[in-house]
Short mmCIF file of C-alpha atoms in Angstrom, two decimals:
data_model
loop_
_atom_site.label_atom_id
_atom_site.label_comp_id
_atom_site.label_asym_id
_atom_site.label_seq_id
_atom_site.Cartn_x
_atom_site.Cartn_y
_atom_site.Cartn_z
CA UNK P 1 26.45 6.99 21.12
CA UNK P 2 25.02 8.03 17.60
CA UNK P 3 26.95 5.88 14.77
CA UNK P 4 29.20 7.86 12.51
CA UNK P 5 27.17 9.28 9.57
CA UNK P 6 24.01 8.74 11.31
CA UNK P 7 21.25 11.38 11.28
CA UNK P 8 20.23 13.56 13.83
CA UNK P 9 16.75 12.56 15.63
CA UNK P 10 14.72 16.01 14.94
CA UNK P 11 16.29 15.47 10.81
CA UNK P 12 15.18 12.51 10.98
CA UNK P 13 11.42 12.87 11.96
CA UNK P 14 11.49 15.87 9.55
CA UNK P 15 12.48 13.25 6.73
CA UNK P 16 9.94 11.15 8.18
CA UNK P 17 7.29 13.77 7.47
CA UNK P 18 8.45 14.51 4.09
CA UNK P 19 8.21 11.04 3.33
CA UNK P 20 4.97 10.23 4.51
CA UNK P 21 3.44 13.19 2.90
CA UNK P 22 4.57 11.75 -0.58
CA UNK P 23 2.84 8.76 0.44
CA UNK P 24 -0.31 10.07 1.23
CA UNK P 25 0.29 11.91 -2.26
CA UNK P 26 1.35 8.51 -3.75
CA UNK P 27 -1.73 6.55 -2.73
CA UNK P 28 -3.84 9.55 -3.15
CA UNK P 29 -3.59 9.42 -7.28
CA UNK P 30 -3.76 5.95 -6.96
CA UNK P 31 -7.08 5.93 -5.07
CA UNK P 32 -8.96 8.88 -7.20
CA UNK P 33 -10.62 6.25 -9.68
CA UNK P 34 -11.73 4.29 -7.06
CA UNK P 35 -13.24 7.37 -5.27
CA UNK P 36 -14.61 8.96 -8.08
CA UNK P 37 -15.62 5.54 -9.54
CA UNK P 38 -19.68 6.52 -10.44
CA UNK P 39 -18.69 10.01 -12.15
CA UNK P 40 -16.08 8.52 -14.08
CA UNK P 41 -18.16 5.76 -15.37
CA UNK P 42 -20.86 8.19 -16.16
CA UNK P 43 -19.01 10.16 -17.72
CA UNK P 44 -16.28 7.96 -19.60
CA UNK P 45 -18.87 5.21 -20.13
CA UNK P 46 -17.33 2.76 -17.88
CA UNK P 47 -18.14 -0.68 -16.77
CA UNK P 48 -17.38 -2.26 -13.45
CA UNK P 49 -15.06 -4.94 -15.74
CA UNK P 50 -13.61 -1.72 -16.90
CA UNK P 51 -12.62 -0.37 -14.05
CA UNK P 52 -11.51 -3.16 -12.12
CA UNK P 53 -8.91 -3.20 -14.82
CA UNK P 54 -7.94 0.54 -14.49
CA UNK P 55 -7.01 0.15 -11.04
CA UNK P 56 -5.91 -3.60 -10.78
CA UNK P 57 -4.21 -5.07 -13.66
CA UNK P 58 -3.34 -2.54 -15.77
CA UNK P 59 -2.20 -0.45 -13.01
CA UNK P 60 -0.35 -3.31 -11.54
CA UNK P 61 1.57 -4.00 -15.11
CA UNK P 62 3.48 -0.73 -15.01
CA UNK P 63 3.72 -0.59 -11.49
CA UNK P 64 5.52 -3.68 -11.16
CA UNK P 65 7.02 -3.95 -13.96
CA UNK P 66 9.06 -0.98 -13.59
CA UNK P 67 9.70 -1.15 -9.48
CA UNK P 68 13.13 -3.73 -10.10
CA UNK P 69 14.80 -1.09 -12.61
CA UNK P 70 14.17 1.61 -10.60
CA UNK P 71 15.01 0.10 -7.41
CA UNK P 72 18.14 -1.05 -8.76
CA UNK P 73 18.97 2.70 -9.98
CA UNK P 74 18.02 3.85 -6.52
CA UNK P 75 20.66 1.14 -4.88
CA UNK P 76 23.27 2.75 -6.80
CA UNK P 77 22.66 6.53 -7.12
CA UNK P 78 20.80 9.58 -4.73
CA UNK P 79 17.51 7.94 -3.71
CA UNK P 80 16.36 10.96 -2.91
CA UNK P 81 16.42 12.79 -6.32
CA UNK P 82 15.11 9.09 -7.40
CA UNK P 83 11.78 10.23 -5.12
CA UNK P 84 11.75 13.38 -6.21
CA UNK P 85 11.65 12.19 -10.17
CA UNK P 86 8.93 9.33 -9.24
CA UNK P 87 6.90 11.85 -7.79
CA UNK P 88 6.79 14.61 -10.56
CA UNK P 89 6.14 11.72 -13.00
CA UNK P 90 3.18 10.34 -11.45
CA UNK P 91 1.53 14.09 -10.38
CA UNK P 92 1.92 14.62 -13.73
CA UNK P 93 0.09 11.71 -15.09
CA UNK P 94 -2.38 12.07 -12.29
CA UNK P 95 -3.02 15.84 -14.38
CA UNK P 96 -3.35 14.43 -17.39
CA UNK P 97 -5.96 11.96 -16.16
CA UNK P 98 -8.47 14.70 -15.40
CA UNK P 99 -8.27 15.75 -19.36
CA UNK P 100 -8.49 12.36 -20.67
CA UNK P 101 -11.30 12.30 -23.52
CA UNK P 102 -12.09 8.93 -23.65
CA UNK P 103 -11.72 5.10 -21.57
CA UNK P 104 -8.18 4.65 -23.47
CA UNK P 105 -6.72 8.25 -22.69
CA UNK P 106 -7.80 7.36 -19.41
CA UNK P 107 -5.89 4.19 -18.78
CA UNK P 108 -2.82 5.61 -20.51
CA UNK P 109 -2.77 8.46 -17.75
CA UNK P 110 -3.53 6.29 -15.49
CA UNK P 111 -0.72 3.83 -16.07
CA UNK P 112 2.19 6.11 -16.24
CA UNK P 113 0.49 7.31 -12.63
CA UNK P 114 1.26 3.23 -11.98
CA UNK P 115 4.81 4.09 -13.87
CA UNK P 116 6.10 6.78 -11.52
CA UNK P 117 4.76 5.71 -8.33
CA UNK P 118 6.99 2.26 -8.51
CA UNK P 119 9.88 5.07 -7.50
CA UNK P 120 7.76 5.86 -4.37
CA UNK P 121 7.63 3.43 -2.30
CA UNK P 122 10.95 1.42 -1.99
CA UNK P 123 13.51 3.94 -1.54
CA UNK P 124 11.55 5.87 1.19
CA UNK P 125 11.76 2.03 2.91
CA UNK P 126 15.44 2.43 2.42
CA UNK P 127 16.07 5.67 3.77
CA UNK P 128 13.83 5.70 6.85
CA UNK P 129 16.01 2.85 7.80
CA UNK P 130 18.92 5.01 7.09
CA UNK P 131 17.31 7.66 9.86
CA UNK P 132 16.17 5.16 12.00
CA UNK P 133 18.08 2.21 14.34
CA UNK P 134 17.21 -1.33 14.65
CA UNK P 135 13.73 -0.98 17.56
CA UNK P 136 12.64 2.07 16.29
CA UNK P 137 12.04 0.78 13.04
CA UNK P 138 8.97 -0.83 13.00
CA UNK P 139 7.41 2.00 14.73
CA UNK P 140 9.17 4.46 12.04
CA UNK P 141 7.43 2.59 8.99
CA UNK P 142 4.53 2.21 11.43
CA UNK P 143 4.26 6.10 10.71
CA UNK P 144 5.04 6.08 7.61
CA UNK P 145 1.90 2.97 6.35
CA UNK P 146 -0.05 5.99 7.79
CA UNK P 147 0.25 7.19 4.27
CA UNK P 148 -2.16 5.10 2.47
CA UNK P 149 -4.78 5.92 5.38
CA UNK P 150 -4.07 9.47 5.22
CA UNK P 151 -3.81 9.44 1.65
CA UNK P 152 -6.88 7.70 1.25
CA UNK P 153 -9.08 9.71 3.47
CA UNK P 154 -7.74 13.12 1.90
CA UNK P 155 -8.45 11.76 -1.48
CA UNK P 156 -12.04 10.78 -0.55
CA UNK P 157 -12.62 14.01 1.56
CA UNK P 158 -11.38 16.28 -1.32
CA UNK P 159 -11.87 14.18 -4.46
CA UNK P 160 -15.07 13.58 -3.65
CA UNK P 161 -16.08 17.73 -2.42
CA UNK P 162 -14.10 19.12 -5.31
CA UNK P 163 -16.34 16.77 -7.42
CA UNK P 164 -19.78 17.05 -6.18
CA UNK P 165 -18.77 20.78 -6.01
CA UNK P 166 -17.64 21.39 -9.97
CA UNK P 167 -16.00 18.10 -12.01
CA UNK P 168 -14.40 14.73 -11.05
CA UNK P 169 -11.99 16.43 -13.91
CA UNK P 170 -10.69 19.24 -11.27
CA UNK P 171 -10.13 17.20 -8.40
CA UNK P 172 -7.32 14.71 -10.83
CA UNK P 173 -6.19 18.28 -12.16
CA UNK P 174 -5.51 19.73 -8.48
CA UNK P 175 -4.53 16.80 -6.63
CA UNK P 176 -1.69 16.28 -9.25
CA UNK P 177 -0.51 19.94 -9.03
CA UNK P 178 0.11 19.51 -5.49
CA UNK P 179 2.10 16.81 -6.04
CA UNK P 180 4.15 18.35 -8.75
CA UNK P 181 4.97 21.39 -5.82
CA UNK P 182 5.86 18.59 -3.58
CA UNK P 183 8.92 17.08 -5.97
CA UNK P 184 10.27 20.48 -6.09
CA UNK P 185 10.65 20.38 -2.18
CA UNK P 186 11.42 16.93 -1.89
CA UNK P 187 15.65 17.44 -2.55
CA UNK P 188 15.55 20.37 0.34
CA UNK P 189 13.90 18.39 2.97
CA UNK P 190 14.81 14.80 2.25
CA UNK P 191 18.98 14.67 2.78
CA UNK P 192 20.64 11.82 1.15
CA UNK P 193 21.17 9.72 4.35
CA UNK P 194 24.46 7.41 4.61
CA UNK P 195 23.93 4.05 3.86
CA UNK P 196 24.16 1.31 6.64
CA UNK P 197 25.09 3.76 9.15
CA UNK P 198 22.63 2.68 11.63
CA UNK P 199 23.93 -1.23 11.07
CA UNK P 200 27.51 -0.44 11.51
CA UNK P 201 29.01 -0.56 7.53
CA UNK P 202 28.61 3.22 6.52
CA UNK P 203 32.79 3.40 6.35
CA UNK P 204 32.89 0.09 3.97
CA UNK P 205 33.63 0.87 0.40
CA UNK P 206 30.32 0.68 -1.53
CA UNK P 207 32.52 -1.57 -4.13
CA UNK P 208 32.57 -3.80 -1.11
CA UNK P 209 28.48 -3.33 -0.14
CA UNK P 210 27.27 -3.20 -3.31
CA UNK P 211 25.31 -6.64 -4.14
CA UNK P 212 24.50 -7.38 -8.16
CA UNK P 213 20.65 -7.43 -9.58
CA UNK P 214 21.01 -11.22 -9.99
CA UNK P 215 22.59 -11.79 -6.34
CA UNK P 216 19.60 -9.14 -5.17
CA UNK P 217 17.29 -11.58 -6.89
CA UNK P 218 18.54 -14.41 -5.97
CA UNK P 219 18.67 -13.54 -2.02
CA UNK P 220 15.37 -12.30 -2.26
CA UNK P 221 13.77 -15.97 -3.58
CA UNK P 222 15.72 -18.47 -2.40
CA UNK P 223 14.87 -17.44 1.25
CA UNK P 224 11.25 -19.36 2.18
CA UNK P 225 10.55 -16.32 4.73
CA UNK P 226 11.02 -13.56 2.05
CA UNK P 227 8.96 -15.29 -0.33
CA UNK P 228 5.90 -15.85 1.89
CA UNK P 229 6.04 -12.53 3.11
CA UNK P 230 5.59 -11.57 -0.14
CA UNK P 231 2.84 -14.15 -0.74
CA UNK P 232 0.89 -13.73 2.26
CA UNK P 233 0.77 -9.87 1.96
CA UNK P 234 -0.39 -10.54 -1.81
CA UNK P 235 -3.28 -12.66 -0.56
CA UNK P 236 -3.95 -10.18 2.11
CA UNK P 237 -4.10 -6.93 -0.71
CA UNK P 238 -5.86 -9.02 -2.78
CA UNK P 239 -8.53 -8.67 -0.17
CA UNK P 240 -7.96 -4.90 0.73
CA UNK P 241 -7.49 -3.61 -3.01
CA UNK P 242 -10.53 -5.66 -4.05
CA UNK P 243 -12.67 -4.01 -1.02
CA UNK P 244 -10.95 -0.69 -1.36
CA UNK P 245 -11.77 -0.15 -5.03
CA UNK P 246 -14.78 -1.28 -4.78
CA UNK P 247 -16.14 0.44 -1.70
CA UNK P 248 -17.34 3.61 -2.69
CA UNK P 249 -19.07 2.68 -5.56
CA UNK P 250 -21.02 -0.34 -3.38
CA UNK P 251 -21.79 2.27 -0.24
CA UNK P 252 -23.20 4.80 -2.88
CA UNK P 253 -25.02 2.51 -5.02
CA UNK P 254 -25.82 -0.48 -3.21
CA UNK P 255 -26.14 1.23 0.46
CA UNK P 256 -27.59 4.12 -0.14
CA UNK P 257 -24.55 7.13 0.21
CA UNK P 258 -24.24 10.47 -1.63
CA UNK P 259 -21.28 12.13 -2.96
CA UNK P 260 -20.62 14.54 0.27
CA UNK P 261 -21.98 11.55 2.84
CA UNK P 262 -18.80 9.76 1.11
CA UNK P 263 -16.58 12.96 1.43
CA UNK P 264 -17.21 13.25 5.43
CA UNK P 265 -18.31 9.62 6.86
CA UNK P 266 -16.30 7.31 4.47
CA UNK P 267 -13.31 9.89 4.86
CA UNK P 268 -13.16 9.62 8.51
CA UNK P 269 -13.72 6.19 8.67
CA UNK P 270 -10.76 5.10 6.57
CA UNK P 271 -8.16 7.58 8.20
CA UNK P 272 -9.30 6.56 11.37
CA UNK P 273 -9.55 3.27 11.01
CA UNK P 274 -6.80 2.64 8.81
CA UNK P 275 -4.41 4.71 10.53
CA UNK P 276 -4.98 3.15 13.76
CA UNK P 277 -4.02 0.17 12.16
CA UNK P 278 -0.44 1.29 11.21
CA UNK P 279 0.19 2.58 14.56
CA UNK P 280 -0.83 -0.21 16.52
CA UNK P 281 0.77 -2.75 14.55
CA UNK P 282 3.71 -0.42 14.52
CA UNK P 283 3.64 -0.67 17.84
CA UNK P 284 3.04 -4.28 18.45
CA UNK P 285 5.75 -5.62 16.15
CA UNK P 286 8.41 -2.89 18.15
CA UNK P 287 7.57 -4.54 21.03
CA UNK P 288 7.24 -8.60 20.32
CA UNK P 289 9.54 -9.16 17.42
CA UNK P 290 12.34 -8.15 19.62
CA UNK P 291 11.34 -11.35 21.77
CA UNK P 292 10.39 -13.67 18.43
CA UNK P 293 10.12 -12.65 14.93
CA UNK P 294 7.32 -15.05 14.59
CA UNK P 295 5.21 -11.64 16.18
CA UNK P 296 5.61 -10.63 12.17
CA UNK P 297 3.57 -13.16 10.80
CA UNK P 298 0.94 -13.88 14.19
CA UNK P 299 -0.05 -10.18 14.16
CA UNK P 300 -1.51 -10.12 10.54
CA UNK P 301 -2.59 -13.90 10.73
CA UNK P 302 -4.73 -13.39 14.04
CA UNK P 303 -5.89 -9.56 12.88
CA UNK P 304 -7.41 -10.77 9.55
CA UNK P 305 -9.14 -14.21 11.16
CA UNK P 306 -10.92 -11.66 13.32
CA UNK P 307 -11.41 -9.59 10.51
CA UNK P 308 -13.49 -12.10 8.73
CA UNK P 309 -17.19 -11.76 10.13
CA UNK P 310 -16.74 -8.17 10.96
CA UNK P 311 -16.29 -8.09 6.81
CA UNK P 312 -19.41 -10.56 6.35
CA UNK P 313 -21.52 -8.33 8.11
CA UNK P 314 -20.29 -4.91 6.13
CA UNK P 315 -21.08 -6.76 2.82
CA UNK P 316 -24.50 -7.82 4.79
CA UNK P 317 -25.55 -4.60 6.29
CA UNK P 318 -28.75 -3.02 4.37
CA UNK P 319 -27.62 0.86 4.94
CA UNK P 320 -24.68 2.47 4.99
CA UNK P 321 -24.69 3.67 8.87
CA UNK P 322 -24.74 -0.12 10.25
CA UNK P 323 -22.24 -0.99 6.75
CA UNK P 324 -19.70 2.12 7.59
CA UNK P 325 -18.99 1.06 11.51
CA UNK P 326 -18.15 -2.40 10.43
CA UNK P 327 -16.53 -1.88 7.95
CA UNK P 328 -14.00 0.61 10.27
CA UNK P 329 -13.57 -2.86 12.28
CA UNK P 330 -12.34 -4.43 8.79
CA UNK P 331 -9.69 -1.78 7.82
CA UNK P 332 -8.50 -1.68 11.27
CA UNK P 333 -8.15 -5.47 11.66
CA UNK P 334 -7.52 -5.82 7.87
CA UNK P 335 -3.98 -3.75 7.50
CA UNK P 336 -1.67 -5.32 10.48
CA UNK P 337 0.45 -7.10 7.40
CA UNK P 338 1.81 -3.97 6.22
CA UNK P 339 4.07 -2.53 8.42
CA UNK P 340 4.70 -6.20 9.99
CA UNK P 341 6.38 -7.53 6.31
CA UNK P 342 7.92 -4.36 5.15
CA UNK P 343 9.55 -4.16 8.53
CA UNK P 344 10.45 -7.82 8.54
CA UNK P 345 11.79 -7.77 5.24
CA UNK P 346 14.17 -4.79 5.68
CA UNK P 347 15.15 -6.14 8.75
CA UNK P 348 16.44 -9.30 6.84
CA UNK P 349 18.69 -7.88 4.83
CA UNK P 350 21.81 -6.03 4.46
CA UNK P 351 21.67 -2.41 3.93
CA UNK P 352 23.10 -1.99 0.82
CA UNK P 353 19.99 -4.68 -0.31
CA UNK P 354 16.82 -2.93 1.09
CA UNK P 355 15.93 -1.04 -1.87
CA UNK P 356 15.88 -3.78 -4.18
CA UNK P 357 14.61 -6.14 -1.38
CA UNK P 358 11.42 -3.37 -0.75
CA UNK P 359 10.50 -3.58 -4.59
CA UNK P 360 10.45 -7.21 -4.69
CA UNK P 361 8.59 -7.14 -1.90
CA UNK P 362 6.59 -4.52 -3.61
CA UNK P 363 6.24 -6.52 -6.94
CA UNK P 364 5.07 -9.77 -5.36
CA UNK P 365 2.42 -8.45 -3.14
CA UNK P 366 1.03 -5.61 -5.89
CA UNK P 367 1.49 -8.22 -8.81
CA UNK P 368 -0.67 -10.72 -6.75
CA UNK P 369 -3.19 -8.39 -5.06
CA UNK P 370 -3.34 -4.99 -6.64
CA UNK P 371 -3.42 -7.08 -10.09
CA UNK P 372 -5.91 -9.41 -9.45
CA UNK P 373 -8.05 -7.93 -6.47
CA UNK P 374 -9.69 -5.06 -8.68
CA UNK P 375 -9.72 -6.93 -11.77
CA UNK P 376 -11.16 -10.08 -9.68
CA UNK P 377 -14.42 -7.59 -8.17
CA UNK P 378 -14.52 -6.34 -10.91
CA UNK P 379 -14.77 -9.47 -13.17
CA UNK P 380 -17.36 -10.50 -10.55
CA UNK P 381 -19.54 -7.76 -10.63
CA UNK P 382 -20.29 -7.44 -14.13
CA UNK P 383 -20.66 -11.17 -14.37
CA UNK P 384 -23.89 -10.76 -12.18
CA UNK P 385 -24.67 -7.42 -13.79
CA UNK P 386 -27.37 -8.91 -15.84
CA UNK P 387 -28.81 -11.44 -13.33
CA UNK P 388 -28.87 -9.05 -10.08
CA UNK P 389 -28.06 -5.94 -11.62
CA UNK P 390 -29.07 -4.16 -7.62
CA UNK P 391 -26.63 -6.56 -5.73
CA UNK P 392 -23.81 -7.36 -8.15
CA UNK P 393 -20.90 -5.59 -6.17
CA UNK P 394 -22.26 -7.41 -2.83
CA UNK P 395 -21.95 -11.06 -4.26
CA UNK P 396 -18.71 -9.48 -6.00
CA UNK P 397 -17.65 -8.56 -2.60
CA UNK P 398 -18.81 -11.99 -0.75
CA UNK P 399 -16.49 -13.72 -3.43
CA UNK P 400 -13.45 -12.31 -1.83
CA UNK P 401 -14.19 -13.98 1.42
CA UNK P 402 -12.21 -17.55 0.96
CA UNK P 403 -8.83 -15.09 0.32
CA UNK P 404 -8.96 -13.82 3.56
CA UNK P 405 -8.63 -18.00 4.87
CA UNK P 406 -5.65 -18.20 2.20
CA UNK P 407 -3.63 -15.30 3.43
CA UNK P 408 -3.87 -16.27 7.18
CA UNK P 409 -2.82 -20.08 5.75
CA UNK P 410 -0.10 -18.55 4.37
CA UNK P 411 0.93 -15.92 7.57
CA UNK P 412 0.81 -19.09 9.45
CA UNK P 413 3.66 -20.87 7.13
CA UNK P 414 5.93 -17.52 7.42
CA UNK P 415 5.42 -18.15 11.01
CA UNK P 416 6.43 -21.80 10.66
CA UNK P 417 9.48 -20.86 8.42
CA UNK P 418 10.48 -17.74 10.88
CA UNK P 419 10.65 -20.86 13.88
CA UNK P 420 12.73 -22.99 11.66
CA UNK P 421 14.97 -19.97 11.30
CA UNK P 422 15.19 -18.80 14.69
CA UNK P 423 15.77 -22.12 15.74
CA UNK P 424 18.84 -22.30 13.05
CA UNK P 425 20.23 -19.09 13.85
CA UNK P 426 20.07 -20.24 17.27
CA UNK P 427 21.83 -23.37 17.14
CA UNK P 428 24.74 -21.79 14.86
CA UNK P 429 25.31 -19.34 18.04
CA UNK P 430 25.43 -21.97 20.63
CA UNK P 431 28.79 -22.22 22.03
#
């Protein structure tokens, strides 16, 4: 029997489409400087430092600095029109990228992108598990991490044709207008779903649901297994943000690609790769976390120690047709956190807390590995510039190697913490 207030299942999996699209949108803007990397630093006059700050820290500032407040304003008001603002903002900025004149108009546009995607992200977490029960969750966000791969691989495909085609200029100015038709139709497809009616508390007064910023806060950090999950999946995107920003611009000028060899190989590889990722993991956490929720924290931990010498031999590999196939065996191995924490951390909390408990989420992991992975490769790169001005991006890229052993460290003391937990929760229920 469906829960009072709950959502029908074909409403919901339309919802579910809806939102994923704006992800794909979301981490679409977000990826176009990485993709369009060499044109932009032609053109703009560039350096790696440069742009490892564009889309790392400076990104990062605005993007989690503004998450919390708008988190907390989609806790308490129509998340929905919350996503559809978010979205015109950042479509918008993404626009005004592709007329920037200069390096600063560039990071301005590029940091109100950073601004209006923080309203992305952690409200869609809270309404999917609105639409969707306890079980079907995992698999439900499972579809929804497609985003990133999806928007990714459209970004490359299209960012990368529109600009070999005419101007890196025209593919910011399109890509945004697309996103700016998508907030108009985001209020007509995405309903307002009623909160907590999947956990049983949709009929309680939201006077009596309702938790403070500074109880939200305090929840959120004073629980060991929140705060490694937010650790561990910052070391772990410190690793994919440093290799994803970086990629392009190492396959075309260290391996040997062209423009439209990025647009078709590189594109299929990351949605393919990627997206398998999200769907297996999905899949995996669905069906072992109901058994032990340690399966959140083994899945990533065991994915990324296989990940490591698949990685060592991308960075290795002289041309780009050995580099691309092992570097599919990264992604895929490389993204099992995602789903696994978002899923685990929504799981944890109430309903009336998963917003705010998403951006935190959010804020650690970004702050700690969209921050510093970028800026890090970056920092890296130009610091062998003038020594091995042919290689600098693959030492740059060898240098992120030891993060990979500190994020499976740290998967393995969420796993350690989850025990404790279990075994608490456990004993508390004993009759």
């Amino acid at each position: 029997m469906q829960p009072e207030g709950a959502t029908s299942g074909s409403r919901a999996w339309i919802a579910l489409g809806m939102l994923t699209f704006v992800y794909v949108l979301n981490f679409l803007s977000r990826q176009l400087p990485s993709i369009l990397a060499s044109k932009i630093q032609e053109n703009l006059h560039v350096s790696d430092a440069e742009l490892g700050l564009i889309g790392g820290l400076y990104f990062a500032l605005f993007y989690c600095g503004i998450s919390v407040p708008v988190a907390r304003l989609a806790d308490r008001t129509n998340r929905s029109l919350v996503l559809t603002a978010a979205c015109a903002v950042w479509s918008s900025a993404t626009m005004f990228c592709g007329t920037a004149g200069s390096y600063l108009q560039f990071v301005c546009g590029y940091m109100t992108v950073g601004f209006g995607e923080a309203g992305g992200v952690p409200p869609s977490y809270s309404i999917i598990c609105d639409y969707f029960p306890t079980g079907r969750r995992g698999s439900a966000l499972g579809v929804f991490n497609f985003g990133p791969a999806l928007g990714a691989a459209l970004g490359i495909a299209f960012g990368a044709s529109i600009a070999a085609a005419y101007s890196w200029r025209y593919a910011f100015l399109f890509l945004g207008g697309a996103g700016v038709l998508t907030a108009i139709a985001i209020p007509f497809v995405v309903h307002e779903p009623r909160r907590g009616a999947l956990d049983g508390v949709a009929n309680r007064p939201l006077s009596s649901t309702r938790t403070s910023f500074g109880k939200s806060l305090s929840l959120f950090f004073s629980r060991p297994s929140l705060v490694l999950a937010g650790l561990a999946a910052g070391a772990n995107q410190l690793v994919t943000y440093g290799l994803g920003n970086f990629s392009v611009l190492f396959l075309m000028r260290e391996k040997g690609m062209t423009l439209r060899e990025v647009a078709v190989w590189y594109a299929l590889t990351v949605v393919i790769a990627m997206g398998a990722s999200m769907f297996v993991c999905g899949r995996i956490i669905d069906r072992f976390a109901r058994r032990t929720k340690l399966a959140y924290a083994l899945a990533p931990a065991v994915s990324l120690s296989l990940a490591i010498p698949w990685y060592l031999a991308f960075v290795w590999a002289p041309a780009w047709r050995l580099a691309l196939p092992l570097l599919a065996v990264t992604f895929f191995l490389n993204y099992f956190y995602l789903s696994a924490m978002v899923t685990l951390v929504q799981e944890q909390v109430r309903a009336d807390q998963r917003v705010m408990s998403g951006a935190l989420l959010l804020l650690v992991m970004n702050f700690i590995g969209l921050g510093l992975g970028p800026t890090y490769v970056g920092a890296i790169s130009q610091f062998f510039r003038a020594t091995h001005p042919q290689h600098s991006l693959q030492l740059a890229l060898y240098a992120l190697t030891p993060f990979y052993f500190v994020a499976v460290f740290l998967f393995l003391m969420l796993a350690r913490v989850l025990r404790k937990e279990s075994a608490a929760t456990s004993g508390e229920t004993a009759p």
